[in-house]
Amino acid sequence: MSIEVKNVSKYYGNQAALKDVSFSVGRGEVVGFLGPNGAGKSTMMKIITCYLPPNSGDVKVAGHDIYDKAIKVRRSVGYLPENNPLYPEMYIREYLHFAAGIYGLKNRKAKVEKIIETVGLTPESHKRIGELSKGYRQRVGLAQALIHDPEVLILDEPTSGLDPNQLEDIRKLIKRIGKKKTVLISTHIMQEVEAVCSRAIIIKLGEIV
Ligand code: ADP
Ligand code: MG
């Protein structure tokens, strides 16, 4: 299994955002994490990527425990957070070099060029991030998530706010990337799951339904 979630609960104060959630995702699967706003999708993804600790439960990613092997988990995971936080004043290459540096990668220059090609950023690659359309910004976010060639990709609503053409392009790209990775992709759109995923995990009010 690439992702194993067992009996995870998470509270924000008194409010339970996740209640005894369990699921697993096999190696190479592309799975939709489907649910309405407020269901707990982002919270679960933050736990899987070691951004937030759960209150209880166990999570393993690529065989590594999130408590004992957090660094290994982070090395195994590429994460595109909700709303794709980027630095608009940075150039694309500058930003991707920065991301590669965080992972301590060797041959950064070659890796940045390769990932620019993989995500289809080549025609825009000389620009600052702030100058890009939303679809191309998503590609930068995906490039950042892929730069260290992780086994697992966690994509939090990667197509939200895109126009129909951009949506189609980004879905195709995710499908192509998904052939070589384990992907968990959150959405509240059923058609997105049908377009990109092989199955869905449905969550509502913090519980798998
Ligand atoms: P989704 O991504 O499915 O929209 P979230 O995981 O963002 O859901 O949120 C689940 C619930 O937890 C919501 O009710 C939300 O308001 C609450 N929540 C999320 N983050 C916080 C936070 N940092 N502090 C307090 N409540 C939060
Ligand atoms: Mg969310």
XYZ file of C-alpha atoms and ligand atoms in Angstrom:
237
model
C 0.000 0.000 0.000
C 1.182 3.519 -0.787
C -1.171 5.243 1.659
C -2.607 3.569 4.749
C -4.901 5.568 7.015
C -6.192 3.839 10.160
C -8.730 5.228 12.606
C -7.641 8.829 12.211
C -9.448 11.531 14.172
C -8.648 15.231 14.141
C -10.188 17.961 16.275
C -9.985 21.721 15.878
C -10.900 22.736 19.412
C -14.141 20.888 20.125
C -14.997 20.393 16.484
C -14.227 16.994 14.959
C -12.944 17.517 11.397
C -12.155 13.782 10.971
C -13.880 10.980 12.871
C -12.236 7.575 12.885
C -11.268 7.692 9.212
C -9.695 4.611 7.612
C -8.808 3.908 3.979
C -5.924 2.781 1.862
C -4.596 3.509 -1.596
C -2.563 0.911 -3.479
C 0.638 1.603 -5.363
C -0.101 3.113 -8.782
C -3.763 3.846 -8.068
C -5.333 7.210 -8.913
C -8.043 7.751 -6.331
C -10.539 10.571 -6.003
C -11.177 11.993 -2.535
C -14.685 13.258 -3.028
C -16.793 15.341 -0.688
C -18.507 18.684 -0.165
C -16.743 21.733 1.273
C -15.968 21.279 4.938
C -15.953 17.468 4.709
C -12.366 17.188 5.968
C -10.520 16.551 2.690
C -7.824 19.196 3.178
C -7.376 18.225 6.827
C -6.778 14.586 5.814
C -4.288 15.664 3.152
C -2.389 17.863 5.605
C -2.081 14.845 7.905
C -0.852 12.549 5.110
C 1.790 15.120 4.113
C 2.945 15.735 7.731
C 1.734 19.334 7.852
C -0.639 18.579 10.728
C -0.566 15.787 13.312
C -3.805 13.872 13.947
C -5.223 13.543 17.473
C -5.359 9.785 17.121
C -4.869 7.063 14.559
C -2.047 5.818 12.349
C -0.910 6.840 8.895
C 1.744 5.261 6.707
C 2.907 6.699 3.414
C 5.116 4.630 1.104
C 5.606 2.326 4.089
C 6.818 5.103 6.403
C 5.070 6.104 9.605
C 4.118 9.820 9.812
C 5.196 10.007 13.472
C 8.540 8.174 13.378
C 9.614 8.738 9.784
C 8.239 12.164 8.927
C 11.267 13.141 6.818
C 10.975 9.955 4.762
C 7.258 10.583 4.310
C 7.974 14.110 3.046
C 10.580 12.789 0.619
C 8.051 10.261 -0.726
C 5.215 12.741 -1.175
C 4.549 15.542 -3.629
C 1.885 17.948 -2.389
C -0.139 20.531 -4.256
C -2.016 22.333 -1.473
C -5.458 23.862 -1.891
C -5.344 27.218 -3.748
C -1.807 26.449 -4.950
C 0.293 28.830 -2.847
C 3.138 30.266 -4.987
C 5.471 33.271 -4.953
C 4.130 35.480 -7.782
C 7.245 37.668 -7.923
C 9.549 34.701 -8.647
C 10.435 33.453 -12.114
C 9.301 29.902 -12.867
C 12.840 28.532 -13.049
C 13.893 30.453 -9.957
C 10.980 28.997 -7.979
C 11.555 25.434 -9.160
C 15.275 25.701 -8.305
C 14.219 26.875 -4.853
C 11.855 23.891 -4.498
C 14.585 21.505 -5.695
C 16.951 23.050 -3.148
C 14.533 22.367 -0.297
C 14.709 18.680 -1.186
C 18.503 18.865 -1.480
C 18.399 17.465 -5.009
C 21.491 17.040 -7.142
C 21.594 18.075 -10.832
C 18.991 20.734 -10.113
C 19.342 22.502 -13.427
C 18.604 19.383 -15.469
C 15.771 18.376 -13.156
C 14.112 21.788 -13.421
C 14.312 21.719 -17.229
C 12.908 18.202 -17.340
C 9.954 18.982 -15.084
C 9.159 22.173 -17.066
C 8.847 19.961 -20.124
C 6.856 17.237 -18.335
C 4.136 19.628 -17.158
C 3.984 21.557 -20.440
C 5.403 24.849 -19.179
C 8.000 25.276 -21.925
C 6.273 28.102 -23.896
C 5.810 30.183 -20.716
C 8.978 29.172 -18.904
C 10.687 32.582 -19.155
C 7.905 34.338 -17.190
C 7.332 35.335 -13.611
C 4.690 33.227 -11.841
C 2.511 36.322 -11.361
C 2.359 36.783 -15.137
C 0.844 33.356 -15.786
C -2.775 32.336 -16.394
C -4.357 30.160 -13.725
C -3.912 26.995 -15.808
C -0.177 27.605 -16.143
C 0.083 28.437 -12.441
C -1.400 25.017 -11.708
C 1.318 23.513 -13.892
C 3.940 25.304 -11.775
C 2.282 23.874 -8.649
C 2.354 20.405 -10.169
C 6.002 20.852 -11.203
C 6.867 21.810 -7.623
C 5.055 18.688 -6.368
C 6.888 16.448 -8.858
C 10.414 17.884 -8.760
C 11.787 15.215 -6.387
C 10.076 12.365 -8.285
C 7.911 11.243 -5.343
C 6.091 7.909 -5.203
C 2.879 9.536 -3.953
C 1.122 12.685 -5.149
C -1.416 14.507 -2.992
C -3.414 17.046 -5.000
C -5.912 19.215 -3.132
C -8.568 20.469 -5.570
C -6.052 20.974 -8.377
C -8.667 22.018 -10.946
C -10.776 24.424 -8.906
C -11.283 27.797 -10.583
C -10.005 26.746 -14.022
C -11.872 27.529 -17.228
C -13.186 24.529 -19.248
C -10.146 24.359 -21.563
C -7.616 24.626 -18.751
C -9.623 22.066 -16.784
C -9.434 19.578 -19.621
C -5.671 20.154 -20.027
C -4.877 19.790 -16.333
C -7.009 16.636 -16.036
C -5.166 15.116 -18.989
C -1.848 16.038 -17.416
C -2.818 14.479 -14.067
C -3.964 11.338 -15.863
C -0.642 11.107 -17.666
C 1.388 11.701 -14.494
C -0.856 9.205 -12.666
C 0.376 6.348 -14.834
C 3.648 6.341 -12.897
C 2.544 7.459 -9.413
C 0.066 6.853 -6.657
C -2.298 9.834 -6.691
C -4.894 11.034 -4.193
C -6.857 13.933 -5.646
C -9.533 15.818 -3.765
C -12.545 17.344 -5.461
C -16.215 18.057 -4.902
C -16.997 17.282 -8.550
C -18.176 13.756 -9.353
C -17.322 14.140 -13.074
C -13.740 14.866 -12.139
C -13.468 11.492 -10.448
C -14.938 9.846 -13.530
C -12.530 11.711 -15.804
C -9.326 11.074 -13.886
C -9.649 8.364 -11.230
C -10.124 4.614 -11.047
C -12.210 4.872 -7.858
C -13.449 7.309 -5.252
C -13.334 7.572 -1.487
C -16.308 9.672 -0.388
C -16.154 11.749 2.771
C -18.856 13.777 4.472
C -18.699 15.668 7.778
C -15.423 13.963 8.643
C -16.613 10.401 8.008
C -16.102 8.021 5.097
C -19.500 7.244 3.592
P -12.565 20.353 3.009
O -11.161 20.439 2.529
O -13.234 19.057 2.714
O -13.388 21.528 2.538
P -11.413 20.972 5.618
O -10.513 19.870 5.997
O -10.800 22.224 5.103
O -12.537 20.431 4.604
O -12.311 21.370 6.889
C -13.002 20.417 7.657
C -13.662 21.145 8.841
O -12.648 21.597 9.727
C -14.466 22.363 8.440
O -15.608 22.432 9.259
C -13.520 23.504 8.705
O -14.206 24.685 9.016
C -12.724 23.012 9.890
N -11.355 23.547 9.885
C -10.413 23.384 8.914
N -9.247 23.969 9.239
C -9.450 24.540 10.460
C -8.620 25.286 11.348
N -7.342 25.548 11.058
N -9.172 25.679 12.523
C -10.449 25.402 12.834
N -11.289 24.694 12.046
C -10.796 24.265 10.873
Mg -10.321 21.740 1.227
